[in-house]
């Protein structure tokens, strides 16, 4: 079998056109690097969070929100000063320096409680920023039609990274230590940055910037606006506000489950090494299930049934899972619900969320999207963290938390269906926005409501 035949078969398997195979693989590789690095560090974060005290988690979530609140205007200011072509260089370069700094601090200070808290907050910021910027890049490189077909496979790179990362953490933790794992994560982030250059070059010939595509702003100019334009853009658009509401409900459901998981793991597995093994085992199951769904199901489901199905099916399953948890509160039931929720988020919800940004303008893809992915997400974390604490104070146990979680999941699913329907309609308008001669209509015809 020759190389051309292999390429054709692989393109068919991935639901990609032949000329899209190479950038799809590069997008896959970029998210593989990002998530391998993060998931190597995630077990450290989880164990440090427990070490800092489960009763203090809501304070860590609140601190993360305020750090986000300060960081996002700086992010927007930078995007207004640096050409989009080089913007990611600055963001990923900054976080590489951070990883080097933490590697040195952990080597010198060991298990300092305050270092543990700072690292917990920082990695929560790091994860959202590097992933949000990575998806902004994908929404910039691929157009709406390509996004529906390819984003699920590109997201599979994150799932493979989520499998490899915990395995590397388990294998290398003893020999490299926490500092060594951070250095390796920084190296992987640098590889992801190198892949970004190739993707942006392809954008101009086969992606969203090609001559026959819909109008796109030049990547050689900074984005317009001021440090707060991402926030004001979200507030002025009912569509973006809907996405923000969807993310808040996602964060609420996730936080309720996360706090219950932390509480039960702390009770059942007091040893730190056992905690890391439990978290690592859950991560492996989640990433394996998500990978199979992303490669074989998600893209084809989005093409046939639309983004609305991707954004609604998981919340409804989680709603049923919460009701099951209310009836049978146990670690096994909670772990099963966590696994279903996380597989569904990685395989369906996250690709669906990114697909709805593909037809939008660059300022929405970078500035508004970053506000939603960081400030809004962490605000949802912080608010739901305190709400969970308030529910615990009522003394009704996990049953009340599960009922409230089921209600939030139901609202999440209904909003997801509505947003997905609008995204499907928007993508259809984008595809049909060219005249018979191939000329694209003005971008204002695809403006946000």
PDB file of C-alpha atoms in Angstrom, residues 115-412:
ATOM      1  CA  UNK A 115       3.502  27.160  47.493  1.00  0.00           C
ATOM      2  CA  UNK A 116       0.889  24.403  47.163  1.00  0.00           C
ATOM      3  CA  UNK A 117      -1.928  26.980  47.243  1.00  0.00           C
ATOM      4  CA  UNK A 118      -0.223  29.318  44.786  1.00  0.00           C
ATOM      5  CA  UNK A 119       0.485  26.455  42.386  1.00  0.00           C
ATOM      6  CA  UNK A 120      -3.114  25.225  42.635  1.00  0.00           C
ATOM      7  CA  UNK A 121      -4.443  28.644  41.669  1.00  0.00           C
ATOM      8  CA  UNK A 122      -1.806  29.196  38.995  1.00  0.00           C
ATOM      9  CA  UNK A 123      -2.330  25.875  37.203  1.00  0.00           C
ATOM     10  CA  UNK A 124      -6.093  26.511  37.181  1.00  0.00           C
ATOM     11  CA  UNK A 125      -5.353  29.786  35.388  1.00  0.00           C
ATOM     12  CA  UNK A 126      -2.711  28.176  33.160  1.00  0.00           C
ATOM     13  CA  UNK A 127      -4.986  25.380  31.991  1.00  0.00           C
ATOM     14  CA  UNK A 128      -7.834  27.653  30.944  1.00  0.00           C
ATOM     15  CA  UNK A 129      -5.601  30.189  29.206  1.00  0.00           C
ATOM     16  CA  UNK A 130      -3.467  27.796  27.151  1.00  0.00           C
ATOM     17  CA  UNK A 131      -6.478  25.705  26.121  1.00  0.00           C
ATOM     18  CA  UNK A 132      -8.643  28.749  25.343  1.00  0.00           C
ATOM     19  CA  UNK A 133      -5.900  30.281  23.194  1.00  0.00           C
ATOM     20  CA  UNK A 134      -5.337  26.927  21.476  1.00  0.00           C
ATOM     21  CA  UNK A 135      -9.015  26.718  20.512  1.00  0.00           C
ATOM     22  CA  UNK A 136      -9.000  30.375  19.434  1.00  0.00           C
ATOM     23  CA  UNK A 137      -6.214  29.395  17.057  1.00  0.00           C
ATOM     24  CA  UNK A 138      -8.253  26.475  15.678  1.00  0.00           C
ATOM     25  CA  UNK A 139     -11.341  28.667  15.192  1.00  0.00           C
ATOM     26  CA  UNK A 140      -9.067  31.140  13.375  1.00  0.00           C
ATOM     27  CA  UNK A 141      -7.410  28.532  11.134  1.00  0.00           C
ATOM     28  CA  UNK A 142     -10.467  26.462  10.130  1.00  0.00           C
ATOM     29  CA  UNK A 143     -13.764  27.761   8.758  1.00  0.00           C
ATOM     30  CA  UNK A 144     -17.217  26.718  10.015  1.00  0.00           C
ATOM     31  CA  UNK A 145     -17.635  23.740   7.682  1.00  0.00           C
ATOM     32  CA  UNK A 146     -14.155  22.438   8.450  1.00  0.00           C
ATOM     33  CA  UNK A 147     -14.774  22.897  12.176  1.00  0.00           C
ATOM     34  CA  UNK A 148     -17.818  20.592  12.134  1.00  0.00           C
ATOM     35  CA  UNK A 149     -15.832  17.834  10.458  1.00  0.00           C
ATOM     36  CA  UNK A 150     -12.407  18.247  12.071  1.00  0.00           C
ATOM     37  CA  UNK A 151     -12.713  19.684  15.570  1.00  0.00           C
ATOM     38  CA  UNK A 152     -13.685  16.363  17.122  1.00  0.00           C
ATOM     39  CA  UNK A 153     -10.521  14.708  15.806  1.00  0.00           C
ATOM     40  CA  UNK A 154      -8.405  17.696  16.859  1.00  0.00           C
ATOM     41  CA  UNK A 155      -9.967  17.441  20.329  1.00  0.00           C
ATOM     42  CA  UNK A 156      -8.928  13.772  20.343  1.00  0.00           C
ATOM     43  CA  UNK A 157      -5.360  15.042  20.650  1.00  0.00           C
ATOM     44  CA  UNK A 158      -6.376  16.349  24.066  1.00  0.00           C
ATOM     45  CA  UNK A 159      -7.754  12.928  24.999  1.00  0.00           C
ATOM     46  CA  UNK A 160      -4.585  11.131  23.931  1.00  0.00           C
ATOM     47  CA  UNK A 161      -2.609  13.691  25.904  1.00  0.00           C
ATOM     48  CA  UNK A 162      -4.914  13.019  28.829  1.00  0.00           C
ATOM     49  CA  UNK A 163      -3.965   9.331  28.606  1.00  0.00           C
ATOM     50  CA  UNK A 164      -0.239   9.844  28.146  1.00  0.00           C
ATOM     51  CA  UNK A 165       0.077  12.631  30.735  1.00  0.00           C
ATOM     52  CA  UNK A 166      -1.034  10.652  33.830  1.00  0.00           C
ATOM     53  CA  UNK A 167       1.008   7.647  32.641  1.00  0.00           C
ATOM     54  CA  UNK A 168       4.131   9.796  32.324  1.00  0.00           C
ATOM     55  CA  UNK A 169       3.390  11.341  35.712  1.00  0.00           C
ATOM     56  CA  UNK A 170       3.184   7.899  37.325  1.00  0.00           C
ATOM     57  CA  UNK A 171       6.312   6.631  35.537  1.00  0.00           C
ATOM     58  CA  UNK A 172       8.510   9.694  35.962  1.00  0.00           C
ATOM     59  CA  UNK A 173       7.361  11.221  39.259  1.00  0.00           C
ATOM     60  CA  UNK A 174       9.871   9.229  41.316  1.00  0.00           C
ATOM     61  CA  UNK A 175      12.855   9.946  39.044  1.00  0.00           C
ATOM     62  CA  UNK A 176      12.108  13.507  37.936  1.00  0.00           C
ATOM     63  CA  UNK A 177      10.108  14.784  40.881  1.00  0.00           C
ATOM     64  CA  UNK A 178       7.555  17.574  40.693  1.00  0.00           C
ATOM     65  CA  UNK A 179      10.147  20.053  39.386  1.00  0.00           C
ATOM     66  CA  UNK A 180      11.204  17.725  36.563  1.00  0.00           C
ATOM     67  CA  UNK A 181       7.608  17.165  35.451  1.00  0.00           C
ATOM     68  CA  UNK A 182       7.134  20.929  35.246  1.00  0.00           C
ATOM     69  CA  UNK A 183      10.221  21.284  33.044  1.00  0.00           C
ATOM     70  CA  UNK A 184       8.895  18.548  30.741  1.00  0.00           C
ATOM     71  CA  UNK A 185       5.507  20.314  30.566  1.00  0.00           C
ATOM     72  CA  UNK A 186       7.300  23.516  29.541  1.00  0.00           C
ATOM     73  CA  UNK A 187       9.105  21.657  26.749  1.00  0.00           C
ATOM     74  CA  UNK A 188       5.812  20.274  25.430  1.00  0.00           C
ATOM     75  CA  UNK A 189       4.308  23.766  25.472  1.00  0.00           C
ATOM     76  CA  UNK A 190       7.227  24.922  23.326  1.00  0.00           C
ATOM     77  CA  UNK A 191       6.554  22.124  20.806  1.00  0.00           C
ATOM     78  CA  UNK A 192       2.913  23.255  20.634  1.00  0.00           C
ATOM     79  CA  UNK A 193       4.102  26.761  19.865  1.00  0.00           C
ATOM     80  CA  UNK A 194       6.181  25.474  16.944  1.00  0.00           C
ATOM     81  CA  UNK A 195       3.109  23.689  15.532  1.00  0.00           C
ATOM     82  CA  UNK A 196       1.169  26.951  15.660  1.00  0.00           C
ATOM     83  CA  UNK A 197       3.453  28.474  13.011  1.00  0.00           C
ATOM     84  CA  UNK A 198       2.679  25.716  10.504  1.00  0.00           C
ATOM     85  CA  UNK A 199      -1.055  25.997  11.141  1.00  0.00           C
ATOM     86  CA  UNK A 200      -1.089  29.751  10.572  1.00  0.00           C
ATOM     87  CA  UNK A 201       0.815  29.322   7.297  1.00  0.00           C
ATOM     88  CA  UNK A 202      -1.727  26.745   6.063  1.00  0.00           C
ATOM     89  CA  UNK A 203      -4.591  29.057   7.051  1.00  0.00           C
ATOM     90  CA  UNK A 204      -3.788  31.358   4.143  1.00  0.00           C
ATOM     91  CA  UNK A 205      -3.977  28.640   1.480  1.00  0.00           C
ATOM     92  CA  UNK A 206      -6.457  26.020   2.703  1.00  0.00           C
ATOM     93  CA  UNK A 207      -8.175  27.350   5.805  1.00  0.00           C
ATOM     94  CA  UNK A 208     -10.257  30.314   6.958  1.00  0.00           C
ATOM     95  CA  UNK A 209      -7.883  32.832   5.370  1.00  0.00           C
ATOM     96  CA  UNK A 210      -7.821  31.377   1.857  1.00  0.00           C
ATOM     97  CA  UNK A 211      -8.890  33.703  -0.995  1.00  0.00           C
ATOM     98  CA  UNK A 212     -12.294  32.047  -1.552  1.00  0.00           C
ATOM     99  CA  UNK A 213     -13.253  31.920   2.126  1.00  0.00           C
ATOM    100  CA  UNK A 214     -15.441  34.400   3.959  1.00  0.00           C
ATOM    101  CA  UNK A 215     -13.722  37.704   4.811  1.00  0.00           C
ATOM    102  CA  UNK A 216     -11.266  37.402   7.699  1.00  0.00           C
ATOM    103  CA  UNK A 217      -9.204  40.059   9.410  1.00  0.00           C
ATOM    104  CA  UNK A 218      -5.486  40.106   8.646  1.00  0.00           C
ATOM    105  CA  UNK A 219      -3.376  38.071  11.060  1.00  0.00           C
ATOM    106  CA  UNK A 220      -0.600  40.644  10.671  1.00  0.00           C
ATOM    107  CA  UNK A 221      -2.555  43.329  12.543  1.00  0.00           C
ATOM    108  CA  UNK A 222      -3.434  43.477  16.246  1.00  0.00           C
ATOM    109  CA  UNK A 223      -7.047  42.992  17.229  1.00  0.00           C
ATOM    110  CA  UNK A 224      -9.091  46.193  17.645  1.00  0.00           C
ATOM    111  CA  UNK A 225     -10.415  47.425  20.964  1.00  0.00           C
ATOM    112  CA  UNK A 226      -9.194  48.196  24.479  1.00  0.00           C
ATOM    113  CA  UNK A 227      -8.337  45.930  27.453  1.00  0.00           C
ATOM    114  CA  UNK A 228     -12.040  45.619  28.340  1.00  0.00           C
ATOM    115  CA  UNK A 229     -13.470  45.209  24.830  1.00  0.00           C
ATOM    116  CA  UNK A 230     -13.816  41.431  25.250  1.00  0.00           C
ATOM    117  CA  UNK A 231     -16.070  41.979  28.264  1.00  0.00           C
ATOM    118  CA  UNK A 232     -18.156  44.679  26.578  1.00  0.00           C
ATOM    119  CA  UNK A 233     -18.473  42.543  23.448  1.00  0.00           C
ATOM    120  CA  UNK A 234     -19.955  39.700  25.501  1.00  0.00           C
ATOM    121  CA  UNK A 235     -22.342  42.036  27.334  1.00  0.00           C
ATOM    122  CA  UNK A 236     -23.644  43.537  24.070  1.00  0.00           C
ATOM    123  CA  UNK A 237     -24.386  40.217  22.345  1.00  0.00           C
ATOM    124  CA  UNK A 238     -27.296  37.993  23.365  1.00  0.00           C
ATOM    125  CA  UNK A 239     -25.578  35.111  21.549  1.00  0.00           C
ATOM    126  CA  UNK A 240     -22.331  35.476  23.508  1.00  0.00           C
ATOM    127  CA  UNK A 241     -24.283  35.998  26.740  1.00  0.00           C
ATOM    128  CA  UNK A 242     -26.038  32.714  26.034  1.00  0.00           C
ATOM    129  CA  UNK A 243     -22.664  30.985  25.641  1.00  0.00           C
ATOM    130  CA  UNK A 244     -21.572  32.586  28.923  1.00  0.00           C
ATOM    131  CA  UNK A 245     -24.674  31.208  30.658  1.00  0.00           C
ATOM    132  CA  UNK A 246     -23.967  27.772  29.198  1.00  0.00           C
ATOM    133  CA  UNK A 247     -20.431  27.897  30.607  1.00  0.00           C
ATOM    134  CA  UNK A 248     -21.646  29.005  34.062  1.00  0.00           C
ATOM    135  CA  UNK A 249     -24.024  26.040  34.228  1.00  0.00           C
ATOM    136  CA  UNK A 250     -21.251  23.726  33.017  1.00  0.00           C
ATOM    137  CA  UNK A 251     -18.957  25.072  35.750  1.00  0.00           C
ATOM    138  CA  UNK A 252     -21.702  24.679  38.386  1.00  0.00           C
ATOM    139  CA  UNK A 253     -22.330  21.040  37.556  1.00  0.00           C
ATOM    140  CA  UNK A 254     -18.590  20.360  37.391  1.00  0.00           C
ATOM    141  CA  UNK A 255     -17.882  22.070  40.720  1.00  0.00           C
ATOM    142  CA  UNK A 256     -20.631  20.202  42.573  1.00  0.00           C
ATOM    143  CA  UNK A 257     -19.195  16.906  41.358  1.00  0.00           C
ATOM    144  CA  UNK A 258     -15.598  17.976  41.983  1.00  0.00           C
ATOM    145  CA  UNK A 259     -16.237  18.949  45.618  1.00  0.00           C
ATOM    146  CA  UNK A 260     -18.072  15.702  46.311  1.00  0.00           C
ATOM    147  CA  UNK A 261     -15.231  13.762  44.694  1.00  0.00           C
ATOM    148  CA  UNK A 262     -12.609  15.588  46.782  1.00  0.00           C
ATOM    149  CA  UNK A 263     -14.575  14.977  49.990  1.00  0.00           C
ATOM    150  CA  UNK A 264     -15.086  11.259  49.377  1.00  0.00           C
ATOM    151  CA  UNK A 265     -11.520  10.645  48.182  1.00  0.00           C
ATOM    152  CA  UNK A 266     -10.145  12.428  51.269  1.00  0.00           C
ATOM    153  CA  UNK A 267     -12.344  10.214  53.488  1.00  0.00           C
ATOM    154  CA  UNK A 268     -11.741   6.894  51.734  1.00  0.00           C
ATOM    155  CA  UNK A 269      -8.103   7.319  50.628  1.00  0.00           C
ATOM    156  CA  UNK A 270      -6.175   9.292  53.295  1.00  0.00           C
ATOM    157  CA  UNK A 271      -2.765   8.420  51.802  1.00  0.00           C
ATOM    158  CA  UNK A 272      -1.508  10.959  49.230  1.00  0.00           C
ATOM    159  CA  UNK A 273      -0.073   8.280  46.920  1.00  0.00           C
ATOM    160  CA  UNK A 274      -3.430   6.473  46.928  1.00  0.00           C
ATOM    161  CA  UNK A 275      -5.204   9.727  46.084  1.00  0.00           C
ATOM    162  CA  UNK A 276      -2.932  10.272  43.083  1.00  0.00           C
ATOM    163  CA  UNK A 277      -3.617   6.694  41.907  1.00  0.00           C
ATOM    164  CA  UNK A 278      -7.394   7.187  42.176  1.00  0.00           C
ATOM    165  CA  UNK A 279      -7.304  10.486  40.278  1.00  0.00           C
ATOM    166  CA  UNK A 280      -4.972   8.972  37.678  1.00  0.00           C
ATOM    167  CA  UNK A 281      -7.220   5.922  37.153  1.00  0.00           C
ATOM    168  CA  UNK A 282     -10.278   8.129  36.607  1.00  0.00           C
ATOM    169  CA  UNK A 283      -8.301  10.264  34.144  1.00  0.00           C
ATOM    170  CA  UNK A 284      -7.245   7.207  32.113  1.00  0.00           C
ATOM    171  CA  UNK A 285     -10.823   5.876  31.849  1.00  0.00           C
ATOM    172  CA  UNK A 286     -12.148   9.309  30.875  1.00  0.00           C
ATOM    173  CA  UNK A 287      -9.559   9.973  28.194  1.00  0.00           C
ATOM    174  CA  UNK A 288      -9.911   6.501  26.641  1.00  0.00           C
ATOM    175  CA  UNK A 289     -13.694   6.852  26.399  1.00  0.00           C
ATOM    176  CA  UNK A 290     -13.444  10.399  25.052  1.00  0.00           C
ATOM    177  CA  UNK A 291     -10.872   9.378  22.434  1.00  0.00           C
ATOM    178  CA  UNK A 292     -13.056   6.637  20.964  1.00  0.00           C
ATOM    179  CA  UNK A 293     -16.029   9.002  20.802  1.00  0.00           C
ATOM    180  CA  UNK A 294     -14.032  11.843  19.248  1.00  0.00           C
ATOM    181  CA  UNK A 295     -12.510   9.738  16.467  1.00  0.00           C
ATOM    182  CA  UNK A 296     -15.568   7.718  15.480  1.00  0.00           C
ATOM    183  CA  UNK A 297     -18.716   9.542  16.636  1.00  0.00           C
ATOM    184  CA  UNK A 298     -18.551  13.274  17.321  1.00  0.00           C
ATOM    185  CA  UNK A 299     -17.709  14.738  13.915  1.00  0.00           C
ATOM    186  CA  UNK A 300     -20.226  12.591  12.063  1.00  0.00           C
ATOM    187  CA  UNK A 301     -22.879  13.301  14.701  1.00  0.00           C
ATOM    188  CA  UNK A 302     -22.308  17.056  14.307  1.00  0.00           C
ATOM    189  CA  UNK A 303     -22.604  16.788  10.512  1.00  0.00           C
ATOM    190  CA  UNK A 304     -25.812  14.750  10.577  1.00  0.00           C
ATOM    191  CA  UNK A 305     -27.676  16.106  13.613  1.00  0.00           C
ATOM    192  CA  UNK A 306     -25.979  19.442  14.220  1.00  0.00           C
ATOM    193  CA  UNK A 307     -24.174  21.150  17.064  1.00  0.00           C
ATOM    194  CA  UNK A 308     -27.424  21.299  19.068  1.00  0.00           C
ATOM    195  CA  UNK A 309     -27.183  17.572  19.785  1.00  0.00           C
ATOM    196  CA  UNK A 310     -23.561  17.864  20.932  1.00  0.00           C
ATOM    197  CA  UNK A 311     -24.470  20.612  23.395  1.00  0.00           C
ATOM    198  CA  UNK A 312     -27.654  19.047  24.791  1.00  0.00           C
ATOM    199  CA  UNK A 313     -27.129  15.294  25.076  1.00  0.00           C
ATOM    200  CA  UNK A 314     -24.459  15.341  27.819  1.00  0.00           C
ATOM    201  CA  UNK A 315     -26.315  17.735  30.177  1.00  0.00           C
ATOM    202  CA  UNK A 316     -29.413  15.545  29.976  1.00  0.00           C
ATOM    203  CA  UNK A 317     -27.353  12.432  30.812  1.00  0.00           C
ATOM    204  CA  UNK A 318     -25.775  14.289  33.731  1.00  0.00           C
ATOM    205  CA  UNK A 319     -29.245  15.305  34.936  1.00  0.00           C
ATOM    206  CA  UNK A 320     -30.238  11.643  35.051  1.00  0.00           C
ATOM    207  CA  UNK A 321     -26.963  10.807  36.795  1.00  0.00           C
ATOM    208  CA  UNK A 322     -27.583  13.380  39.521  1.00  0.00           C
ATOM    209  CA  UNK A 323     -31.022  11.900  40.134  1.00  0.00           C
ATOM    210  CA  UNK A 324     -29.363   8.477  40.435  1.00  0.00           C
ATOM    211  CA  UNK A 325     -26.878   9.930  42.909  1.00  0.00           C
ATOM    212  CA  UNK A 326     -29.741  11.362  44.974  1.00  0.00           C
ATOM    213  CA  UNK A 327     -31.267   7.876  45.190  1.00  0.00           C
ATOM    214  CA  UNK A 328     -27.992   5.986  45.758  1.00  0.00           C
ATOM    215  CA  UNK A 329     -25.278   8.285  47.128  1.00  0.00           C
ATOM    216  CA  UNK A 330     -21.985   6.364  46.974  1.00  0.00           C
ATOM    217  CA  UNK A 331     -18.449   6.811  45.665  1.00  0.00           C
ATOM    218  CA  UNK A 332     -19.093   4.280  42.886  1.00  0.00           C
ATOM    219  CA  UNK A 333     -22.140   6.222  41.662  1.00  0.00           C
ATOM    220  CA  UNK A 334     -20.278   9.519  41.935  1.00  0.00           C
ATOM    221  CA  UNK A 335     -17.251   8.166  40.061  1.00  0.00           C
ATOM    222  CA  UNK A 336     -19.496   6.825  37.295  1.00  0.00           C
ATOM    223  CA  UNK A 337     -21.230  10.202  36.985  1.00  0.00           C
ATOM    224  CA  UNK A 338     -17.878  12.021  36.951  1.00  0.00           C
ATOM    225  CA  UNK A 339     -16.640   9.734  34.182  1.00  0.00           C
ATOM    226  CA  UNK A 340     -19.791  10.210  32.080  1.00  0.00           C
ATOM    227  CA  UNK A 341     -19.692  13.983  32.569  1.00  0.00           C
ATOM    228  CA  UNK A 342     -16.014  14.313  31.665  1.00  0.00           C
ATOM    229  CA  UNK A 343     -16.157  11.943  28.668  1.00  0.00           C
ATOM    230  CA  UNK A 344     -19.196  13.854  27.426  1.00  0.00           C
ATOM    231  CA  UNK A 345     -17.528  17.217  27.954  1.00  0.00           C
ATOM    232  CA  UNK A 346     -14.329  16.270  26.118  1.00  0.00           C
ATOM    233  CA  UNK A 347     -16.014  14.321  23.322  1.00  0.00           C
ATOM    234  CA  UNK A 348     -19.172  16.373  22.686  1.00  0.00           C
ATOM    235  CA  UNK A 349     -19.531  19.576  24.707  1.00  0.00           C
ATOM    236  CA  UNK A 350     -16.044  21.021  24.205  1.00  0.00           C
ATOM    237  CA  UNK A 351     -15.880  20.424  20.424  1.00  0.00           C
ATOM    238  CA  UNK A 352     -19.452  21.751  20.154  1.00  0.00           C
ATOM    239  CA  UNK A 353     -18.533  24.885  22.108  1.00  0.00           C
ATOM    240  CA  UNK A 354     -15.602  25.550  19.800  1.00  0.00           C
ATOM    241  CA  UNK A 355     -17.641  24.923  16.627  1.00  0.00           C
ATOM    242  CA  UNK A 356     -19.987  27.781  17.505  1.00  0.00           C
ATOM    243  CA  UNK A 357     -17.098  30.265  17.422  1.00  0.00           C
ATOM    244  CA  UNK A 358     -15.769  29.256  13.975  1.00  0.00           C
ATOM    245  CA  UNK A 359     -18.120  31.513  11.898  1.00  0.00           C
ATOM    246  CA  UNK A 360     -17.472  34.574  14.094  1.00  0.00           C
ATOM    247  CA  UNK A 361     -15.014  37.450  13.680  1.00  0.00           C
ATOM    248  CA  UNK A 362     -11.481  37.425  15.129  1.00  0.00           C
ATOM    249  CA  UNK A 363     -12.289  39.691  18.075  1.00  0.00           C
ATOM    250  CA  UNK A 364     -15.040  37.288  19.173  1.00  0.00           C
ATOM    251  CA  UNK A 365     -12.761  34.266  18.646  1.00  0.00           C
ATOM    252  CA  UNK A 366      -9.961  35.681  20.769  1.00  0.00           C
ATOM    253  CA  UNK A 367     -11.137  38.424  23.152  1.00  0.00           C
ATOM    254  CA  UNK A 368     -14.772  37.516  23.828  1.00  0.00           C
ATOM    255  CA  UNK A 369     -14.005  33.807  23.837  1.00  0.00           C
ATOM    256  CA  UNK A 370     -11.170  34.288  26.306  1.00  0.00           C
ATOM    257  CA  UNK A 371     -13.471  36.224  28.658  1.00  0.00           C
ATOM    258  CA  UNK A 372     -16.008  33.390  28.549  1.00  0.00           C
ATOM    259  CA  UNK A 373     -13.405  30.627  28.892  1.00  0.00           C
ATOM    260  CA  UNK A 374     -11.610  32.260  31.827  1.00  0.00           C
ATOM    261  CA  UNK A 375     -13.479  34.931  33.816  1.00  0.00           C
ATOM    262  CA  UNK A 376     -16.960  33.520  33.238  1.00  0.00           C
ATOM    263  CA  UNK A 377     -15.851  29.918  33.799  1.00  0.00           C
ATOM    264  CA  UNK A 378     -13.977  30.719  37.009  1.00  0.00           C
ATOM    265  CA  UNK A 379     -16.804  32.983  38.202  1.00  0.00           C
ATOM    266  CA  UNK A 380     -19.087  29.978  37.792  1.00  0.00           C
ATOM    267  CA  UNK A 381     -16.558  27.912  39.771  1.00  0.00           C
ATOM    268  CA  UNK A 382     -16.361  30.445  42.579  1.00  0.00           C
ATOM    269  CA  UNK A 383     -20.111  31.042  42.859  1.00  0.00           C
ATOM    270  CA  UNK A 384     -20.963  27.350  42.692  1.00  0.00           C
ATOM    271  CA  UNK A 385     -18.200  26.563  45.191  1.00  0.00           C
ATOM    272  CA  UNK A 386     -19.804  28.829  47.776  1.00  0.00           C
ATOM    273  CA  UNK A 387     -23.265  27.535  46.821  1.00  0.00           C
ATOM    274  CA  UNK A 388     -22.055  23.984  47.444  1.00  0.00           C
ATOM    275  CA  UNK A 389     -20.684  25.049  50.842  1.00  0.00           C
ATOM    276  CA  UNK A 390     -24.033  26.670  51.700  1.00  0.00           C
ATOM    277  CA  UNK A 391     -25.902  23.486  50.721  1.00  0.00           C
ATOM    278  CA  UNK A 392     -23.563  21.417  52.914  1.00  0.00           C
ATOM    279  CA  UNK A 393     -24.310  23.730  55.857  1.00  0.00           C
ATOM    280  CA  UNK A 394     -27.998  22.831  55.573  1.00  0.00           C
ATOM    281  CA  UNK A 395     -27.040  19.330  56.689  1.00  0.00           C
ATOM    282  CA  UNK A 396     -29.143  17.428  54.165  1.00  0.00           C
ATOM    283  CA  UNK A 397     -26.197  15.425  52.812  1.00  0.00           C
ATOM    284  CA  UNK A 398     -25.393  14.547  49.194  1.00  0.00           C
ATOM    285  CA  UNK A 399     -29.080  14.117  48.292  1.00  0.00           C
ATOM    286  CA  UNK A 400     -29.866  17.843  48.282  1.00  0.00           C
ATOM    287  CA  UNK A 401     -26.697  18.615  46.323  1.00  0.00           C
ATOM    288  CA  UNK A 402     -27.686  15.998  43.744  1.00  0.00           C
ATOM    289  CA  UNK A 403     -31.215  17.418  43.324  1.00  0.00           C
ATOM    290  CA  UNK A 404     -29.889  20.955  42.825  1.00  0.00           C
ATOM    291  CA  UNK A 405     -27.253  19.582  40.447  1.00  0.00           C
ATOM    292  CA  UNK A 406     -29.944  17.798  38.406  1.00  0.00           C
ATOM    293  CA  UNK A 407     -31.910  21.041  38.061  1.00  0.00           C
ATOM    294  CA  UNK A 408     -28.786  22.929  36.915  1.00  0.00           C
ATOM    295  CA  UNK A 409     -27.965  20.172  34.420  1.00  0.00           C
ATOM    296  CA  UNK A 410     -31.484  20.352  32.978  1.00  0.00           C
ATOM    297  CA  UNK A 411     -31.147  24.126  32.438  1.00  0.00           C
ATOM    298  CA  UNK A 412     -27.710  23.512  30.953  1.00  0.00           C
TER     299      UNK A 412
END
